[in-house]
CSV table of C-alpha atoms in Angstrom, one decimal:
chain,number,residue,atom,x,y,z
G,94,UNK,CA,96.4,61.2,114.6
G,95,UNK,CA,95.9,61.0,110.6
G,96,UNK,CA,95.0,64.2,108.9
G,97,UNK,CA,92.6,63.8,106.0
G,98,UNK,CA,93.1,66.5,103.5
G,99,UNK,CA,91.7,64.7,100.8
G,100,UNK,CA,88.1,65.0,102.9
G,101,UNK,CA,88.9,68.8,102.9
G,102,UNK,CA,89.9,69.4,99.4
G,103,UNK,CA,86.7,67.4,98.8
G,104,UNK,CA,84.6,69.6,101.0
G,105,UNK,CA,86.6,73.1,99.3
G,106,UNK,CA,85.3,71.7,96.1
G,107,UNK,CA,81.9,71.1,97.2
G,108,UNK,CA,81.1,75.0,98.3
G,109,UNK,CA,81.4,78.5,97.0
G,110,UNK,CA,82.2,80.4,100.3
G,111,UNK,CA,85.4,78.8,101.2
G,112,UNK,CA,87.6,82.4,102.1
G,113,UNK,CA,90.3,82.4,99.8
G,114,UNK,CA,93.1,82.1,102.2
G,115,UNK,CA,91.6,78.7,103.3
G,116,UNK,CA,91.5,77.1,99.5
G,117,UNK,CA,93.8,74.2,99.0
G,118,UNK,CA,95.9,75.9,96.1
G,119,UNK,CA,96.3,78.9,98.4
G,120,UNK,CA,97.8,77.2,100.8
G,121,UNK,CA,99.9,75.1,98.4
G,122,UNK,CA,101.3,78.2,97.1
G,123,UNK,CA,102.5,79.5,100.0
G,124,UNK,CA,104.0,76.5,101.6
G,125,UNK,CA,105.1,73.9,99.0
G,126,UNK,CA,108.0,76.5,97.1
G,127,UNK,CA,109.2,76.9,100.5
G,128,UNK,CA,109.3,73.0,101.5
G,129,UNK,CA,106.9,73.5,104.2
G,130,UNK,CA,103.5,71.6,104.7
G,131,UNK,CA,100.1,72.5,105.7
G,132,UNK,CA,97.8,70.2,107.1
G,133,UNK,CA,94.1,70.9,108.4
G,134,UNK,CA,91.5,69.6,111.1
G,135,UNK,CA,88.0,68.8,110.6
G,136,UNK,CA,84.8,68.8,113.1
G,137,UNK,CA,82.1,66.1,111.4
G,138,UNK,CA,78.4,66.6,112.5
G,139,UNK,CA,76.5,63.5,114.1
G,140,UNK,CA,75.8,62.7,110.5
G,141,UNK,CA,79.3,62.9,109.4
G,142,UNK,CA,79.2,65.8,107.4
G,143,UNK,CA,82.0,68.3,107.5
G,144,UNK,CA,80.8,71.6,109.8
G,145,UNK,CA,84.2,72.9,110.8
G,146,UNK,CA,87.6,73.0,109.6
G,147,UNK,CA,90.8,74.5,110.5
G,148,UNK,CA,94.3,74.6,108.1
G,149,UNK,CA,97.5,75.7,109.7
G,150,UNK,CA,101.1,75.7,108.5
G,151,UNK,CA,102.3,72.6,110.8
G,152,UNK,CA,106.0,71.6,111.5
G,153,UNK,CA,108.4,70.9,113.9
G,154,UNK,CA,111.7,72.9,114.8
G,155,UNK,CA,114.5,71.6,117.6
G,156,UNK,CA,112.2,68.6,118.1
G,157,UNK,CA,109.4,71.0,118.9
G,158,UNK,CA,105.9,70.8,116.6
G,159,UNK,CA,104.1,74.2,115.6
G,160,UNK,CA,101.0,75.0,114.0
G,161,UNK,CA,101.2,78.9,112.4
G,162,UNK,CA,99.4,80.9,109.7
G,163,UNK,CA,101.4,80.6,106.4
G,164,UNK,CA,103.3,83.4,105.3
G,165,UNK,CA,101.3,86.1,102.3
G,166,UNK,CA,98.2,84.6,104.6
G,167,UNK,CA,95.7,86.9,106.4
G,168,UNK,CA,94.1,84.2,108.3
G,169,UNK,CA,93.6,80.4,108.3
G,170,UNK,CA,92.3,79.1,111.6
G,171,UNK,CA,88.9,78.0,112.7
G,172,UNK,CA,86.0,78.0,110.0
G,173,UNK,CA,82.6,76.6,110.6
G,174,UNK,CA,80.0,76.4,108.0
G,175,UNK,CA,77.2,78.7,108.3
G,176,UNK,CA,73.6,76.9,108.8
G,177,UNK,CA,70.5,78.2,107.9
G,178,UNK,CA,67.3,79.0,110.4
G,179,UNK,CA,69.5,78.9,113.4
G,180,UNK,CA,68.2,80.8,116.4
G,181,UNK,CA,71.9,82.3,118.1
G,182,UNK,CA,71.2,79.7,121.1
G,183,UNK,CA,71.8,77.5,118.9
G,184,UNK,CA,74.2,78.3,116.7
G,185,UNK,CA,76.5,79.2,119.7
G,186,UNK,CA,76.1,75.5,121.0
G,187,UNK,CA,76.6,74.1,117.8
G,188,UNK,CA,79.9,76.2,117.6
G,189,UNK,CA,80.6,75.1,121.0
G,190,UNK,CA,80.5,71.4,120.3
G,191,UNK,CA,82.8,72.0,116.8
G,192,UNK,CA,85.4,74.2,118.8
G,193,UNK,CA,85.7,71.4,121.5
G,194,UNK,CA,86.3,68.8,118.7
G,195,UNK,CA,88.8,70.8,117.0
G,196,UNK,CA,90.5,71.5,120.0
G,197,UNK,CA,90.7,67.8,121.3
G,198,UNK,CA,92.1,67.1,118.1
G,199,UNK,CA,94.7,69.8,118.3
G,200,UNK,CA,95.6,68.4,122.4
G,201,UNK,CA,96.8,65.3,120.4
G,202,UNK,CA,99.0,66.7,118.4
G,203,UNK,CA,101.0,67.9,121.6
G,204,UNK,CA,102.3,71.0,120.1
G,205,UNK,CA,105.1,72.9,121.9
G,206,UNK,CA,103.7,76.3,119.6
G,207,UNK,CA,99.8,77.0,118.3
G,208,UNK,CA,99.6,80.3,117.1
G,209,UNK,CA,97.1,80.9,114.1
G,210,UNK,CA,95.0,84.2,112.6
G,211,UNK,CA,91.5,83.2,112.4
G,212,UNK,CA,88.7,84.6,110.1
G,213,UNK,CA,87.2,87.8,110.2
G,214,UNK,CA,83.8,85.8,110.6
G,215,UNK,CA,84.9,83.7,113.8
G,216,UNK,CA,84.0,85.6,116.8
G,217,UNK,CA,83.2,83.5,119.5
G,218,UNK,CA,86.9,82.1,121.2
G,219,UNK,CA,85.4,81.6,124.5
G,220,UNK,CA,85.9,77.6,124.0
G,221,UNK,CA,89.6,78.2,122.9
G,222,UNK,CA,89.7,80.5,126.5
G,223,UNK,CA,88.0,77.7,128.6
G,224,UNK,CA,91.1,75.7,127.0
G,225,UNK,CA,93.8,78.1,128.3
G,226,UNK,CA,94.3,79.3,124.7
G,227,UNK,CA,95.0,83.2,124.6
G,228,UNK,CA,94.1,85.6,122.2
G,229,UNK,CA,95.3,89.2,120.6
G,230,UNK,CA,92.8,91.1,118.6
G,231,UNK,CA,94.3,92.9,115.6
G,232,UNK,CA,92.6,94.6,112.8
G,233,UNK,CA,92.3,94.8,109.0
G,234,UNK,CA,90.5,97.5,107.1
G,235,UNK,CA,87.9,96.6,104.3
G,236,UNK,CA,85.4,98.4,101.9
G,237,UNK,CA,82.6,96.1,102.0
G,238,UNK,CA,80.8,97.5,99.1
G,239,UNK,CA,82.5,97.9,95.9
G,240,UNK,CA,79.4,98.4,93.6
G,241,UNK,CA,79.3,102.0,93.6
G,242,UNK,CA,82.9,103.6,92.9
G,243,UNK,CA,81.5,107.2,92.6
G,244,UNK,CA,80.4,106.4,96.0
G,245,UNK,CA,84.0,104.8,97.1
G,246,UNK,CA,86.1,107.5,95.4
G,247,UNK,CA,84.2,110.3,97.4
G,248,UNK,CA,84.7,108.7,100.5
G,249,UNK,CA,88.8,108.7,99.9
G,250,UNK,CA,90.4,111.8,101.5
G,251,UNK,CA,90.7,115.1,99.4
G,252,UNK,CA,94.4,115.3,99.5
G,253,UNK,CA,95.0,111.1,98.8
G,254,UNK,CA,92.0,112.1,95.3
G,255,UNK,CA,94.7,114.9,94.8
G,256,UNK,CA,97.3,112.8,94.4
G,257,UNK,CA,95.7,110.1,92.4
G,258,UNK,CA,94.8,112.8,89.9
G,259,UNK,CA,97.8,114.3,89.7
G,260,UNK,CA,99.4,110.6,89.0
G,261,UNK,CA,96.9,110.0,86.2
G,262,UNK,CA,98.0,113.5,84.1
G,263,UNK,CA,101.6,112.0,84.5
G,264,UNK,CA,101.8,108.4,84.7
G,265,UNK,CA,100.4,104.9,83.0
G,266,UNK,CA,98.9,102.4,84.7
G,267,UNK,CA,99.5,98.6,83.4
G,268,UNK,CA,98.7,95.4,84.4
G,269,UNK,CA,101.2,93.1,82.8
G,270,UNK,CA,104.0,93.5,85.2
G,271,UNK,CA,106.4,90.1,85.6
G,272,UNK,CA,106.3,88.5,88.9
G,273,UNK,CA,110.5,88.4,89.0
G,274,UNK,CA,110.2,91.9,88.5
G,275,UNK,CA,107.6,93.0,91.2
G,276,UNK,CA,109.8,90.8,93.3
G,277,UNK,CA,112.8,92.9,92.5
G,278,UNK,CA,111.2,96.1,93.2
G,279,UNK,CA,110.0,95.2,96.8
G,280,UNK,CA,113.1,94.3,97.5
G,281,UNK,CA,114.6,97.5,96.0
G,282,UNK,CA,112.3,99.1,98.6
G,283,UNK,CA,113.3,97.1,101.4
G,284,UNK,CA,116.9,97.0,101.1
G,285,UNK,CA,116.5,101.3,100.8
G,286,UNK,CA,115.1,100.9,104.2
G,287,UNK,CA,117.9,98.7,105.5
G,288,UNK,CA,115.6,95.5,105.9
G,289,UNK,CA,116.1,92.7,103.3
G,290,UNK,CA,112.9,90.5,101.9
G,291,UNK,CA,111.8,87.8,104.2
G,292,UNK,CA,109.7,86.4,101.1
G,293,UNK,CA,112.2,84.2,98.9
G,294,UNK,CA,111.6,85.1,95.5
G,295,UNK,CA,110.4,81.4,94.6
G,296,UNK,CA,107.5,82.3,97.0
G,297,UNK,CA,106.6,85.4,96.0
G,298,UNK,CA,106.7,84.8,92.2
G,299,UNK,CA,104.9,81.2,92.5
G,300,UNK,CA,102.0,82.5,94.7
G,301,UNK,CA,101.1,85.4,91.5
G,302,UNK,CA,101.6,83.2,89.0
G,303,UNK,CA,99.1,81.1,90.5
G,304,UNK,CA,97.0,83.6,91.2
G,305,UNK,CA,96.8,85.1,87.9
G,306,UNK,CA,96.9,81.4,86.1
G,307,UNK,CA,93.7,81.2,88.0
G,308,UNK,CA,92.2,84.5,87.1
G,309,UNK,CA,92.2,85.4,91.1
G,310,UNK,CA,95.0,88.0,91.0
G,311,UNK,CA,96.7,91.1,89.4
G,312,UNK,CA,99.6,93.5,89.9
G,313,UNK,CA,99.2,96.8,88.9
G,314,UNK,CA,101.7,99.4,88.3
G,315,UNK,CA,102.1,103.1,87.7
G,316,UNK,CA,105.1,104.1,86.0
G,317,UNK,CA,106.3,106.2,83.2
G,318,UNK,CA,106.0,105.9,79.3
G,319,UNK,CA,110.0,104.8,79.6
G,320,UNK,CA,109.0,101.9,81.6
G,321,UNK,CA,110.2,103.1,85.0
G,322,UNK,CA,107.8,101.6,87.5
G,323,UNK,CA,106.9,103.9,90.8
G,324,UNK,CA,104.9,101.7,92.3
G,325,UNK,CA,102.8,98.0,91.9
G,326,UNK,CA,100.5,96.2,94.1
G,327,UNK,CA,99.6,92.4,94.2
G,328,UNK,CA,95.8,92.3,94.4
G,329,UNK,CA,94.3,88.2,95.1
G,330,UNK,CA,91.0,87.6,95.0
G,331,UNK,CA,88.0,85.1,95.2
G,332,UNK,CA,84.2,86.1,94.2
G,333,UNK,CA,84.0,87.7,97.6
G,334,UNK,CA,87.1,89.9,98.4
G,335,UNK,CA,90.0,91.4,96.8
G,336,UNK,CA,93.1,92.0,99.1
G,337,UNK,CA,96.0,94.7,99.1
G,338,UNK,CA,98.2,91.6,99.8
G,339,UNK,CA,102.2,93.0,98.7
G,340,UNK,CA,103.0,96.3,97.8
G,341,UNK,CA,106.3,97.7,95.9
G,342,UNK,CA,107.3,101.4,95.8
G,343,UNK,CA,110.2,102.2,94.2
G,344,UNK,CA,111.8,104.2,96.7
G,345,UNK,CA,113.2,107.1,94.1
G,346,UNK,CA,109.3,108.0,93.5
G,347,UNK,CA,107.9,108.0,96.6
G,348,UNK,CA,106.4,111.5,96.3
G,349,UNK,CA,105.0,110.8,92.4
G,350,UNK,CA,101.6,110.2,94.0
G,351,UNK,CA,101.8,106.4,92.3
G,352,UNK,CA,101.0,104.6,95.2
G,353,UNK,CA,97.8,106.5,95.4
G,354,UNK,CA,96.9,106.0,92.0
G,355,UNK,CA,98.2,102.3,92.1
G,356,UNK,CA,95.9,101.5,95.1
G,357,UNK,CA,92.7,103.7,93.5
G,358,UNK,CA,93.3,101.6,90.6
G,359,UNK,CA,93.6,98.1,92.2
G,360,UNK,CA,90.4,99.0,94.1
G,361,UNK,CA,88.5,100.0,91.0
G,362,UNK,CA,90.0,96.9,89.2
G,363,UNK,CA,88.6,94.5,91.9
G,364,UNK,CA,85.4,96.4,91.3
G,365,UNK,CA,84.8,94.7,88.3
G,366,UNK,CA,85.5,90.7,89.5
G,367,UNK,CA,84.4,90.6,93.4
G,368,UNK,CA,82.4,92.4,96.1
G,369,UNK,CA,84.5,93.9,98.9
G,370,UNK,CA,88.0,95.5,98.9
G,371,UNK,CA,90.5,94.4,101.8
G,372,UNK,CA,93.1,96.7,102.5
G,373,UNK,CA,95.7,94.0,104.4
G,374,UNK,CA,94.9,96.5,107.7
G,375,UNK,CA,98.2,96.8,109.9
G,376,UNK,CA,99.3,97.7,113.1
G,377,UNK,CA,101.4,99.9,111.9
G,378,UNK,CA,99.9,103.4,112.8
G,379,UNK,CA,101.3,105.0,109.3
G,380,UNK,CA,99.6,102.4,107.7
G,381,UNK,CA,96.4,102.6,109.7
G,382,UNK,CA,96.2,106.4,108.7
G,383,UNK,CA,96.4,105.4,104.9
G,384,UNK,CA,93.9,102.9,104.9
G,385,UNK,CA,91.8,105.5,107.2
G,386,UNK,CA,92.5,107.8,104.6
G,387,UNK,CA,91.0,105.9,101.7
G,388,UNK,CA,87.7,104.9,103.5
G,389,UNK,CA,88.8,101.6,105.1
G,390,UNK,CA,86.8,100.6,108.4
G,391,UNK,CA,88.5,98.5,110.5
G,392,UNK,CA,87.3,95.3,111.1
G,393,UNK,CA,88.4,92.8,114.5
G,394,UNK,CA,90.3,89.3,113.8
G,395,UNK,CA,91.4,87.0,116.3
G,396,UNK,CA,95.2,85.4,116.6
G,397,UNK,CA,94.7,82.5,119.3
G,398,UNK,CA,97.8,81.1,121.0
G,399,UNK,CA,98.8,78.6,123.3
G,400,UNK,CA,103.0,78.0,124.0
G,401,UNK,CA,104.3,75.0,126.4
G,402,UNK,CA,105.5,76.5,129.4
G,403,UNK,CA,109.3,76.8,128.7
G,404,UNK,CA,108.5,78.1,125.5
G,405,UNK,CA,106.0,81.2,126.9
G,406,UNK,CA,108.7,81.7,129.7
G,407,UNK,CA,111.8,82.3,126.7
G,408,UNK,CA,109.3,84.5,125.2
G,409,UNK,CA,108.9,86.5,128.3
G,410,UNK,CA,112.1,86.6,129.1
G,411,UNK,CA,112.7,88.1,125.0
G,412,UNK,CA,110.5,91.2,126.7
């Protein structure tokens, strides 16, 4: 089938409600550095106007085509333009028709694997279920309203507030850390755990630099006056939300309270440029606990998937 990126890019330029991770510049930034490609499916109404879009990472391996969510991207998935004045019945009918259009297009791609995380606003996946797709619910954690920082801070766990205040007495807050230094700090954190960084340096630094150039991202770092960094967070954002996307913690200073201070300063800085804060929630129990301690509220989102029979069998045998 023929994709129409140009129409999608034009559609995004005309709207101010396209989520950060679906914006073309973001999709370019998380795919091009690793020589990958994103594509998009579009569904239109009877008048030819775009009403639903679904971008995704698109490629092939071992002769099998796939559609996935790119690295460093909370979701892509299906986004349906809201329509004022609809009743619930009208909305669901419209969404069903648009989803069926997208599903028909998906089937023509003859994918071996479709596994895509959908936006938080997506909550009606029945058409995909009827078409033989599967769904897994995951959670992120959010502070929906950053307008009252005093109230936000009061909801943070008392022990976390003590860590923040202790670290603030001894450490400096900065927003000028280089992307390469940030990446190396993250690599040292992972190396201490016996892991390697699955992100290429080119991808991570290109994304950070691109977001900063667009005034849609910042790095907050906490360290000593000598320049030794204890913890740093990369926070991209749009007009609606900021995201705690990449964390880098110096393994030598885990107990300094710097990570708590960095997260609070990230929230504080985000309140100056956007409305809400997303902790980029994890299904890892310890991370979930930390998000709750900072006042994050769980918000569900869906991973929709479908695999060829032989690939599904391979995955089953691995379990």
